[in-house]
Coordinates of C-alpha atoms in Angstrom, one line a residue:
M1242 CA 105.0 61.1 74.7
R1243 CA 106.3 63.2 72.1
I1244 CA 104.7 65.3 70.1
P1245 CA 106.4 65.4 66.9
A1246 CA 105.4 68.8 64.5
L1247 CA 106.2 70.9 67.3
A1248 CA 108.8 71.7 66.1
G1249 CA 107.7 72.3 62.8
A1250 CA 103.8 73.9 63.7
T1251 CA 104.7 77.6 61.5
R1252 CA 104.5 75.7 58.5
L1253 CA 100.8 75.1 58.9
L1254 CA 100.0 79.4 57.9
H1255 CA 98.7 80.3 55.5
S1256 CA 96.8 76.9 54.1
L1257 CA 93.4 77.8 55.1
K1258 CA 91.8 81.8 57.1
A1259 CA 89.1 82.3 59.5
P1260 CA 88.1 85.7 59.5
T1261 CA 86.2 85.3 63.0
A1262 CA 89.3 85.3 64.7
W1263 CA 89.3 89.6 64.1
L1264 CA 86.5 89.6 67.0
L1265 CA 89.4 88.7 69.2
G1266 CA 92.5 90.9 67.4
L1267 CA 90.2 93.5 67.2
W1268 CA 89.7 92.5 71.4
L1269 CA 93.7 91.9 72.0
L1270 CA 94.2 95.9 70.3
A1271 CA 93.0 97.4 72.5
G1272 CA 94.3 95.8 75.2
V1273 CA 98.0 95.6 73.9
F1274 CA 97.3 99.2 73.6
A1275 CA 96.6 99.7 77.0
T1276 CA 99.7 97.8 78.8
P1277 CA 101.7 100.8 80.0
P1278 CA 101.3 101.3 83.7
A1279 CA 98.0 104.5 82.9
L1280 CA 96.2 103.2 85.3
A1281 CA 98.8 103.1 88.4
Q1282 CA 101.3 105.3 90.4
D1283 CA 104.5 106.2 88.7
T1284 CA 107.4 105.7 91.0
V1285 CA 111.4 107.0 90.8
S1286 CA 114.0 105.2 92.0
T1287 CA 114.6 105.6 95.9
A1288 CA 117.1 103.1 96.5
D1289 CA 118.2 102.4 99.9
I1290 CA 115.4 104.8 101.9
Q1291 CA 113.6 103.3 104.6
F1292 CA 110.4 105.6 104.5
T1293 CA 109.6 105.8 108.3
P1294 CA 107.4 108.2 110.3
V1295 CA 108.1 111.0 111.0
Q1296 CA 109.2 111.3 114.8
E1297 CA 106.9 113.8 117.0
A1298 CA 109.1 115.5 119.5
A1299 CA 109.6 119.5 121.0
P1300 CA 109.1 122.4 118.4
T1301 CA 112.7 123.1 118.5
A1302 CA 113.5 119.6 118.4
K1303 CA 112.0 119.2 115.7
A1304 CA 112.7 121.7 113.5
A1305 CA 116.4 121.2 113.9
D1306 CA 115.5 117.1 113.1
T1307 CA 113.9 118.1 109.8
A1308 CA 117.1 120.7 109.2
T1309 CA 119.2 117.6 109.3
A1310 CA 116.3 115.5 106.8
G1311 CA 117.9 116.1 103.0
P1312 CA 120.0 118.7 101.3
V1313 CA 117.2 121.1 100.5
A1314 CA 116.5 122.6 104.3
S1315 CA 115.7 126.5 104.8
P1316 CA 113.2 127.8 107.3
A1317 CA 110.3 127.0 104.9
T1318 CA 110.9 122.9 105.1
N1319 CA 111.9 123.5 108.9
S1320 CA 108.4 124.5 109.2
D1321 CA 107.3 122.3 106.7
A1322 CA 107.4 119.4 109.2
K1323 CA 105.9 120.1 111.7
A1324 CA 102.5 118.5 109.7
G1325 CA 103.9 115.3 110.1
P1326 CA 101.4 113.8 106.7
A1327 CA 103.9 110.8 107.1
P1328 CA 100.8 108.3 108.1
T1329 CA 98.6 109.4 104.5
A1330 CA 101.7 108.8 102.6
K1331 CA 102.4 105.7 103.7
A1332 CA 98.5 104.7 103.5
S1333 CA 98.6 105.7 100.0
Q1334 CA 102.0 104.5 99.4
P1335 CA 100.7 100.3 99.4
A1336 CA 97.2 101.0 97.6
A1337 CA 100.2 102.2 94.9
A1338 CA 102.3 99.0 94.3
Q1339 CA 98.7 97.3 94.6
T1340 CA 97.2 99.4 91.7
S1341 CA 100.6 99.1 89.7
L1342 CA 101.1 95.1 90.0
W1343 CA 96.5 94.6 89.2
V1344 CA 97.6 96.6 85.5
T1345 CA 100.7 94.7 85.2
F1346 CA 98.9 91.0 85.8
L1347 CA 96.1 92.9 82.9
A1348 CA 98.9 93.7 81.1
G1349 CA 100.6 89.7 80.8
L1350 CA 97.1 88.3 80.7
L1351 CA 95.9 89.6 77.9
G1352 CA 99.4 89.1 76.6
G1353 CA 98.3 85.6 77.1
F1354 CA 95.7 85.7 75.3
A1355 CA 97.8 87.4 72.4
A1356 CA 100.3 84.9 72.5
V1357 CA 97.6 81.9 72.1
L1358 CA 96.6 83.4 68.0
M1359 CA 100.5 83.1 67.6
P1360 CA 101.9 80.9 64.6
C1361 CA 104.0 79.4 66.8
I1362 CA 101.2 78.3 69.4
F1363 CA 97.1 78.1 67.5
P1364 CA 98.2 75.2 65.2
L1365 CA 99.5 73.1 68.6
L1366 CA 95.9 73.5 70.2
P1367 CA 94.1 70.4 68.5
M1368 CA 97.5 68.3 68.4
T1369 CA 98.0 68.8 72.1
V1370 CA 93.9 68.1 73.3
S1371 CA 93.7 65.1 70.8
F1372 CA 97.4 63.7 72.9
F1373 CA 95.2 64.4 76.1
T1374 CA 91.8 62.9 75.5
K1375 CA 92.7 60.3 72.7
R1376 CA 96.5 58.9 75.2
S1377 CA 95.5 59.1 78.2
G1378 CA 93.6 56.2 79.0
T1379 CA 90.5 57.2 80.8
R1380 CA 88.7 60.5 81.5
A1381 CA 90.1 61.1 84.6
R1382 CA 93.3 60.7 83.9
G1383 CA 93.8 63.3 80.7
I1384 CA 91.6 65.2 83.1
R1385 CA 94.6 65.1 85.7
N1386 CA 97.5 65.0 82.7
A1387 CA 95.4 68.5 81.4
L1388 CA 96.0 70.5 84.8
V1389 CA 99.4 69.3 85.1
Y1390 CA 100.1 70.1 81.7
G1391 CA 98.6 73.6 82.9
A1392 CA 100.3 74.0 85.9
S1393 CA 103.2 73.6 84.4
I1394 CA 103.1 76.1 81.8
I1395 CA 102.1 78.2 84.3
V1396 CA 105.2 77.2 86.8
I1397 CA 107.6 77.3 84.1
Y1398 CA 107.2 81.6 83.0
V1399 CA 106.5 82.5 86.8
A1400 CA 110.1 81.2 87.5
L1401 CA 111.4 83.3 84.6
G1402 CA 109.7 86.7 86.5
L1403 CA 111.7 85.9 89.3
L1404 CA 114.6 85.1 87.6
I1405 CA 114.4 88.5 86.7
T1406 CA 114.4 89.8 90.1
V1407 CA 117.0 87.6 91.7
L1408 CA 118.8 88.6 88.6
F1409 CA 118.0 92.9 88.7
G1410 CA 116.9 93.1 92.8
A1411 CA 114.7 95.6 93.3
D1412 CA 117.5 98.6 93.7
A1413 CA 117.8 97.9 90.1
L1414 CA 113.5 97.3 89.2
N1415 CA 113.3 101.0 90.5
N1416 CA 115.4 102.1 88.4
L1417 CA 114.9 101.5 85.1
A1418 CA 111.7 103.8 85.0
T1419 CA 113.6 106.3 84.5
N1420 CA 117.5 105.6 83.8
G1421 CA 118.9 107.1 80.3
I1422 CA 120.5 103.9 79.5
F1423 CA 117.6 101.5 80.4
N1424 CA 115.6 103.4 79.0
F1425 CA 117.1 103.6 75.2
F1426 CA 117.7 100.1 75.4
F1427 CA 114.3 98.9 75.8
F1428 CA 113.3 101.5 73.3
L1429 CA 115.7 100.2 70.8
L1430 CA 114.8 96.1 72.3
L1431 CA 111.2 96.6 71.6
L1432 CA 111.9 98.4 68.3
V1433 CA 114.0 94.5 67.5
F1434 CA 111.0 93.2 68.3
G1435 CA 108.5 94.7 66.4
A1436 CA 110.5 94.0 63.5
S1437 CA 110.6 90.2 64.2
F1438 CA 106.8 90.4 64.4
L1439 CA 106.7 92.2 61.0
G1440 CA 109.0 89.2 59.4
A1441 CA 112.3 90.7 59.1
F1442 CA 113.2 87.7 61.3
E1443 CA 112.4 85.0 63.7
I1444 CA 114.1 85.1 67.4
M1445 CA 115.2 81.8 67.8
L1446 CA 115.9 80.0 71.4
P1447 CA 118.8 77.0 70.2
T1448 CA 116.7 73.5 68.9
A1449 CA 119.2 71.8 70.7
W1450 CA 117.1 73.4 74.2
A1451 CA 114.0 72.2 72.9
N1452 CA 115.0 68.6 71.4
K1453 CA 116.6 68.2 75.4
M1454 CA 113.1 68.9 76.2
D1455 CA 111.6 66.8 73.8
E1456 CA 112.9 64.0 74.8
K1457 CA 112.5 64.1 77.9
A1458 CA 109.0 64.6 77.3
D1459 CA 109.0 61.1 75.5
K1460 CA 109.6 59.3 79.5
G1461 CA 106.1 59.9 80.5
G1462 CA 104.2 60.2 84.1
L1463 CA 104.5 63.8 84.8
L1464 CA 107.5 64.7 85.3
G1465 CA 107.1 64.1 80.9
I1466 CA 104.2 66.6 81.0
F1467 CA 106.2 69.0 82.3
F1468 CA 108.9 68.6 79.8
M1469 CA 105.9 69.3 76.8
A1470 CA 105.5 72.0 78.4
A1471 CA 108.9 73.2 78.4
T1472 CA 109.1 72.7 75.0
L1473 CA 105.9 74.1 74.1
A1474 CA 108.1 77.3 75.8
L1475 CA 111.2 77.0 73.8
V1476 CA 109.5 76.0 70.4
S1477 CA 107.4 78.7 70.6
F1478 CA 110.1 80.9 71.7
S1479 CA 109.8 82.6 68.4
C1480 CA 106.6 84.4 68.6
T1481 CA 106.1 85.0 72.2
G1482 CA 109.5 85.6 72.5
P1483 CA 108.5 90.1 71.6
I1484 CA 105.6 89.4 74.5
I1485 CA 107.2 88.3 77.5
G1486 CA 110.6 90.8 76.5
T1487 CA 108.0 93.1 75.9
L1488 CA 105.7 92.6 78.9
L1489 CA 109.1 92.0 80.9
V1490 CA 110.3 95.7 80.5
Q1491 CA 107.1 96.8 80.9
A1492 CA 106.3 95.1 84.3
A1493 CA 110.8 96.0 85.2
S1494 CA 110.3 99.8 84.3
M1495 CA 106.8 100.4 87.8
G1496 CA 109.4 99.7 89.9
Q1497 CA 107.4 97.0 91.3
L1498 CA 109.9 94.1 93.0
L1499 CA 107.3 91.2 92.2
G1500 CA 106.6 93.1 89.0
P1501 CA 108.3 90.3 86.8
A1502 CA 106.8 87.4 88.3
V1503 CA 103.0 89.6 88.2
G1504 CA 103.2 90.1 85.0
M1505 CA 104.5 86.4 84.2
F1506 CA 101.2 84.9 86.1
G1507 CA 98.7 86.5 84.6
F1508 CA 100.7 85.3 80.6
A1509 CA 100.8 82.4 81.8
L1510 CA 97.6 82.0 82.6
A1511 CA 96.1 82.6 79.7
L1512 CA 98.1 80.8 77.6
A1513 CA 97.7 77.9 80.0
M1514 CA 93.9 78.4 79.9
P1515 CA 92.7 77.2 75.8
F1516 CA 95.5 74.7 76.5
T1517 CA 93.5 73.3 79.7
L1518 CA 89.7 73.8 79.2
F1519 CA 89.6 72.7 75.6
S1520 CA 91.3 69.4 76.6
L1521 CA 89.1 68.9 79.4
F1522 CA 86.0 70.4 77.0
P1523 CA 86.6 69.2 73.4
G1524 CA 84.1 69.1 72.2
W1525 CA 84.6 72.9 72.2
M1526 CA 87.6 72.2 70.1
A1527 CA 84.8 72.6 67.1
S1528 CA 83.8 76.7 68.2
L1529 CA 87.9 77.0 67.1
P1530 CA 88.6 79.3 64.0
K1531 CA 90.5 77.7 61.5
S1532 CA 94.6 77.7 61.2
G1533 CA 95.6 80.0 58.1
G1534 CA 96.8 83.4 57.4
W1535 CA 95.4 85.2 59.9
L1536 CA 97.1 84.1 61.7
N1537 CA 100.5 86.0 60.4
S1538 CA 97.6 88.6 60.2
V1539 CA 97.3 88.8 64.4
K1540 CA 101.2 89.1 64.6
V1541 CA 101.6 91.7 61.9
T1542 CA 99.0 94.0 63.8
L1543 CA 101.1 93.7 67.2
G1544 CA 103.7 94.7 65.3
F1545 CA 102.5 97.3 64.9
L1546 CA 101.7 98.6 68.1
E1547 CA 105.1 97.4 69.5
L1548 CA 106.8 100.1 66.8
A1549 CA 104.4 102.6 68.7
L1550 CA 105.2 101.8 72.0
A1551 CA 109.1 101.9 71.7
L1552 CA 108.2 105.5 71.3
K1553 CA 107.1 106.0 74.8
F1554 CA 111.2 104.8 76.2
L1555 CA 112.8 106.2 73.3
S1556 CA 110.7 110.1 74.6
N1557 CA 111.5 109.7 78.0
V1558 CA 115.2 109.3 77.8
D1559 CA 114.8 112.5 75.4
L1560 CA 113.2 114.6 78.2
A1561 CA 115.6 113.2 81.1
Y1562 CA 117.9 114.4 79.5
H1563 CA 117.0 117.1 77.7
W1564 CA 117.2 117.0 73.8
Q1565 CA 114.8 118.4 72.6
W1566 CA 114.5 117.3 69.6
F1567 CA 111.9 114.0 70.2
D1568 CA 108.8 116.6 71.2
R1569 CA 105.2 116.3 70.8
E1570 CA 105.2 116.9 66.8
V1571 CA 107.5 114.8 66.1
Y1572 CA 106.4 111.8 67.6
L1573 CA 102.7 112.4 66.8
V1574 CA 104.0 112.5 63.3
L1575 CA 105.2 109.0 63.3
W1576 CA 102.2 107.6 65.6
V1577 CA 100.1 109.0 63.0
V1578 CA 102.4 106.6 60.0
I1579 CA 102.6 103.6 62.1
F1580 CA 98.4 103.3 62.7
G1581 CA 98.0 104.5 59.4
M1582 CA 100.3 102.0 57.4
M1583 CA 99.0 99.4 60.3
G1584 CA 94.9 100.5 58.7
L1585 CA 96.1 100.3 55.5
Y1586 CA 97.6 96.5 55.8
L1587 CA 94.3 95.5 57.6
L1588 CA 92.6 96.3 54.6
G1589 CA 94.9 94.3 52.5
K1590 CA 97.1 97.1 50.7
L1591 CA 100.7 96.8 52.5
R1592 CA 101.7 92.8 52.3
F1593 CA 104.6 91.6 54.8
S1594 CA 106.9 88.2 53.0
H1595 CA 105.1 86.0 55.1
D1596 CA 101.4 86.6 54.6
S1597 CA 99.2 85.0 52.6
D1598 CA 96.8 85.7 49.4
L1599 CA 93.7 88.4 50.3
A1600 CA 90.8 87.4 47.9
Y1601 CA 88.2 90.0 50.2
I1602 CA 88.1 92.1 53.2
T1603 CA 86.2 90.3 55.7
L1604 CA 83.9 92.4 58.1
P1605 CA 85.6 91.8 61.2
R1606 CA 88.6 93.1 59.1
L1607 CA 86.8 96.3 58.2
F1608 CA 85.3 97.6 60.8
L1609 CA 89.3 96.6 62.2
S1610 CA 90.3 99.2 59.8
I1611 CA 87.5 101.7 60.3
I1612 CA 88.8 101.3 64.2
V1613 CA 92.9 101.4 63.1
L1614 CA 92.4 104.4 60.6
A1615 CA 89.4 106.9 62.5
F1616 CA 92.5 107.0 65.5
T1617 CA 95.3 107.5 62.9
L1618 CA 93.1 110.4 62.2
Y1619 CA 92.1 111.8 65.5
L1620 CA 95.7 111.9 65.9
V1621 CA 96.1 114.4 63.3
P1622 CA 94.9 117.9 65.6
G1623 CA 97.3 117.2 67.6
L1624 CA 100.2 118.7 65.2
W1625 CA 98.4 121.7 65.8
G1626 CA 98.2 121.2 70.1
A1627 CA 95.5 119.9 70.1
P1628 CA 95.4 118.0 73.7
L1629 CA 94.1 114.1 72.7
R1630 CA 93.2 113.3 76.0
A1631 CA 92.7 109.8 75.7
V1632 CA 96.3 109.5 74.9
S1633 CA 97.8 112.2 77.0
A1634 CA 99.4 110.5 79.0
F1635 CA 101.4 108.5 76.1
L1636 CA 102.3 111.4 74.6
P1637 CA 105.4 114.2 75.5
P1638 CA 104.4 117.2 77.8
Q1639 CA 101.7 119.6 75.5
D1640 CA 105.3 121.9 76.0
T1641 CA 107.3 120.3 73.6
Q1642 CA 105.1 121.3 71.2
D1643 CA 106.8 124.1 68.5
F1644 CA 103.0 124.6 66.8
D1645 CA 100.3 125.2 69.8
L1646 CA 97.1 126.7 68.7
Y1647 CA 95.8 125.1 71.8
T1648 CA 97.6 126.5 75.1
P1649 CA 97.2 130.4 74.0
S1650 CA 92.9 129.7 74.0
L1651 CA 93.5 128.2 78.0
L1652 CA 95.1 131.2 78.5
A1653 CA 92.9 134.4 77.9
P1654 CA 91.2 134.9 80.4
A1655 CA 93.6 135.3 83.0
V1656 CA 93.3 138.8 80.9
G1657 CA 91.5 141.4 83.6
S1658 CA 91.2 137.8 86.6
G1659 CA 92.0 140.2 89.6
A1660 CA 94.8 138.5 90.6
A1661 CA 98.0 139.3 91.6
P1662 CA 100.5 139.3 88.6
A1663 CA 103.3 136.5 88.7
S1664 CA 106.6 137.3 89.4
T1665 CA 108.6 138.4 86.6
A1666 CA 111.6 137.5 87.7
P1667 CA 113.5 134.3 85.7
H1668 CA 112.7 132.1 88.0
K1669 CA 115.9 128.7 89.1
Y1670 CA 115.7 126.1 86.2
A1671 CA 113.9 128.1 83.6
D1672 CA 115.8 127.4 81.3
L1673 CA 115.3 123.5 81.6
F1674 CA 111.6 122.7 82.7
H1675 CA 108.3 124.4 81.1
A1676 CA 105.0 124.1 82.9
P1677 CA 101.6 123.1 81.2
L1678 CA 99.4 125.2 80.6
G1679 CA 100.9 128.6 80.4
L1680 CA 101.2 128.2 84.2
P1681 CA 103.9 130.6 85.9
A1682 CA 105.3 128.3 87.9
F1683 CA 108.6 127.2 90.2
F1684 CA 110.4 124.7 89.9
D1685 CA 113.1 125.8 92.9
Y1686 CA 111.5 124.8 96.2
D1687 CA 113.3 127.6 98.1
E1688 CA 112.9 130.5 95.3
G1689 CA 108.9 128.9 95.5
M1690 CA 107.9 129.6 98.9
A1691 CA 110.4 132.9 99.3
Y1692 CA 107.3 134.4 96.4
A1693 CA 104.0 132.8 98.3
R1694 CA 105.9 134.7 101.3
Q1695 CA 105.7 138.1 99.5
V1696 CA 102.6 137.6 98.2
G1697 CA 100.7 135.8 100.6
K1698 CA 99.6 132.7 98.7
P1699 CA 98.8 129.2 99.4
V1700 CA 101.5 127.1 97.5
L1701 CA 100.4 123.3 94.7
I1702 CA 103.9 121.7 95.7
D1703 CA 103.9 119.0 92.3
F1704 CA 106.5 115.8 92.5
T1705 CA 106.7 115.5 89.0
G1706 CA 108.8 113.0 86.6
H1707 CA 109.3 113.0 82.3
A1708 CA 108.5 109.9 82.6
C1709 CA 105.1 110.2 85.0
V1710 CA 102.4 109.0 82.3
N1711 CA 99.9 110.0 85.4
C1712 CA 101.1 113.4 86.0
R1713 CA 101.2 114.2 81.5
K1714 CA 96.5 112.5 82.2
M1715 CA 96.4 114.3 85.3
E1716 CA 98.4 117.8 83.2
A1717 CA 96.1 116.9 79.9
N1718 CA 92.5 116.1 81.5
V1719 CA 92.3 117.3 84.7
W1720 CA 94.5 120.3 84.9
P1721 CA 92.5 122.2 82.3
D1722 CA 89.2 122.3 83.3
K1723 CA 87.8 125.8 83.6
Q1724 CA 87.8 125.2 87.3
V1725 CA 90.7 124.1 87.9
L1726 CA 93.1 126.2 86.2
P1727 CA 92.5 129.6 87.8
L1728 CA 92.4 128.1 90.7
I1729 CA 95.6 126.9 89.7
R1730 CA 97.1 129.6 88.5
D1731 CA 95.7 132.5 90.2
K1732 CA 94.9 130.4 94.2
Y1733 CA 98.1 128.9 94.4
V1734 CA 101.9 128.6 93.8
L1735 CA 102.7 126.5 91.8
I1736 CA 106.4 125.0 92.3
Q1737 CA 106.8 121.7 90.2
L1738 CA 109.8 119.8 91.6
Y1739 CA 111.3 117.1 89.1
V1740 CA 112.6 113.5 90.6
D1741 CA 113.6 112.1 88.3
D1742 CA 115.7 114.6 85.8
K1743 CA 119.5 113.8 84.7
T1744 CA 120.6 117.4 84.7
E1745 CA 123.5 117.9 87.0
L1746 CA 123.2 120.3 90.1
P1747 CA 126.4 122.4 90.8
A1748 CA 129.5 121.4 93.0
A1749 CA 128.6 123.2 95.9
E1750 CA 124.7 121.6 95.9
Q1751 CA 126.2 118.3 95.8
T1752 CA 126.1 117.3 99.1
V1753 CA 125.4 113.6 100.9
S1754 CA 121.3 112.7 101.7
K1755 CA 120.8 112.3 106.1
F1756 CA 118.4 110.8 105.4
S1757 CA 119.3 108.0 102.7
G1758 CA 123.1 108.0 103.2
K1759 CA 123.1 108.7 99.1
T1760 CA 125.5 111.3 97.5
I1761 CA 122.4 114.2 95.6
R1762 CA 124.1 114.9 92.5
T1763 CA 121.2 115.7 90.0
I1764 CA 118.2 118.0 90.2
G1765 CA 115.9 114.6 90.2
N1766 CA 118.1 113.9 93.4
K1767 CA 117.5 116.7 95.2
Y1768 CA 113.5 116.7 95.1
S1769 CA 113.6 112.6 94.9
D1770 CA 115.1 112.4 98.4
L1771 CA 113.3 115.5 99.6
Q1772 CA 109.6 114.1 98.9
A1773 CA 110.8 110.2 99.9
S1774 CA 112.5 112.3 103.3
R1775 CA 109.9 114.5 104.1
F1776 CA 106.8 113.0 102.8
N1777 CA 107.0 109.2 103.0
T1778 CA 106.7 108.3 99.5
N1779 CA 108.1 108.0 96.7
S1780 CA 105.4 108.0 93.8
Q1781 CA 104.1 111.0 91.0
P1782 CA 102.7 112.6 90.9
Y1783 CA 102.4 113.8 94.6
Y1784 CA 99.6 117.1 94.9
V1785 CA 100.7 119.0 98.8
L1786 CA 99.1 122.2 99.4
L1787 CA 101.5 124.1 101.4
G1788 CA 100.8 127.5 103.7
R1789 CA 103.4 130.6 103.0
D1790 CA 105.7 129.5 105.9
G1791 CA 105.8 125.3 104.9
Q1792 CA 102.7 123.5 106.5
V1793 CA 100.8 121.5 105.0
L1794 CA 97.1 122.7 104.6
V1795 CA 94.9 118.8 103.9
P1796 CA 96.8 115.7 103.3
P1797 CA 98.4 115.9 100.7
Q1798 CA 97.0 113.0 96.9
G1799 CA 98.3 111.3 94.3
A1800 CA 96.8 111.4 90.9
D1801 CA 92.5 112.0 91.0
Y1802 CA 91.2 111.8 87.4
E1803 CA 87.2 113.5 88.8
V1804 CA 87.6 117.1 88.2
A1805 CA 84.9 117.4 91.2
D1806 CA 87.3 115.2 93.8
F1807 CA 90.3 118.0 92.6
V1808 CA 88.8 121.2 93.1
K1809 CA 87.0 120.2 96.3
Y1810 CA 90.8 119.1 97.1
L1811 CA 92.5 122.5 96.0
D1812 CA 89.1 124.4 97.5
S1813 CA 90.1 122.3 101.2
G1814 CA 93.4 124.1 100.7
L1815 CA 92.3 127.2 100.1
K1816 CA 89.6 127.1 103.3
A1817 CA 92.4 125.3 105.5
Y1818 CA 94.6 128.6 104.6
R1819 CA 92.3 131.1 105.2

């Protein structure tokens, strides 16, 4: 049975208003903005690397084996292997991957709920429910058809996620997180999605596809219901396409093989839920707000969020290739403008082509505009270096800020601390990397270990990355603490190793990894291979505490946002060192 209004649902928008739906919009604003994977361990591509435990052997044999593990072998690396932290690292890897998949699922779930409020979908709810409740014959048959319809939606979108995995493969998905070309493509893609939501154009699939699905839906039976779900997916693509595209970009860039499928499962579950539940309980339809111009307002609000999210991918490219033109203050200025305009839009001061007349501001819409404008003002002090800890994971590093009043205030306690002075000689790669909070870090493993032996201090290795959101969150929220910063600055030699940097090594240093068999061409390749071969993990941030001779003092760990726990971790390394 055909639903004749499917193809023309978007024309029902502007007749009615439903201000109470802005409460849902407020919740979605917080949820969609949180979609970047800030809760998961970031990973860098180590394609073709098979993680294996460090083999225990005689001490001399162990040193020889380690010397062949990668291109950075040295006396320090040889002695490093004898601590054998592989079991701990291997245990942490599945947990990080599981967390990533949960974050992807929740992002998909929130995206699905947002899609329900899109102009192409929300008006279809009453028509679809009417079909299942009035034209299915019996109540039992209507319930069966509603469940099949919901399951069909899930199957269609999960199949799309699996198709992405099959087309790209695990290696390509891992590469997306730090590949400059893909990140720039994602930036442009999200700009297109944002412009679509703002009303510049509609992303449409060929009409013939929807007509074919609609014809097949006329056949009836369970197969006909499946094609009804397929028709919904095709007709609503102009609204759901940007959400689906953004979700797939996020899932793919997290590097998890099942990420796209898990994200699509969350999206489809949220999208199918209202159609199924309202078909099972038709009386609930009376509590729904009426369709109206507010649907387009939800769409435009998501468009602003798409533009803000796009900047993160451009920042990744700028950092990885050291362009140095998209610094923290430039990023923040754009965010201030984007969210400021969003707040003005919610107040009715800006209007787009598809907006209805706004006779008055409803209370929920006023509250939402207050939150957005307050967030905008919260961002402003960041232009002078304020850490902005609530969003620090999404911002470029603090050291890219040209005018920073915050970092010098943290450096003041170093005067008269009695700590051994840091090396004043130029550090290798110091022209490319800058440590957070003005810390005297090394960026080359061998150079840092040599200095540690010279001054008799333990080493804190920080495996980090330009695209690592959790690294930025640790550096902005945990490291500046008055207990943590003195420990890192005065008690340890900090070595930061960037595993996603694209700077090519000199020809003499380019080798073939004896661990993975891949060519080591860049700084990122070098230290990604070191992390994978020595510690059996490729997640960032990853902190390793070493003695001055390279032995692992305590089991390594990843991000830990509890200051007390991180202090305890650093103290445990000092105790083991003594």
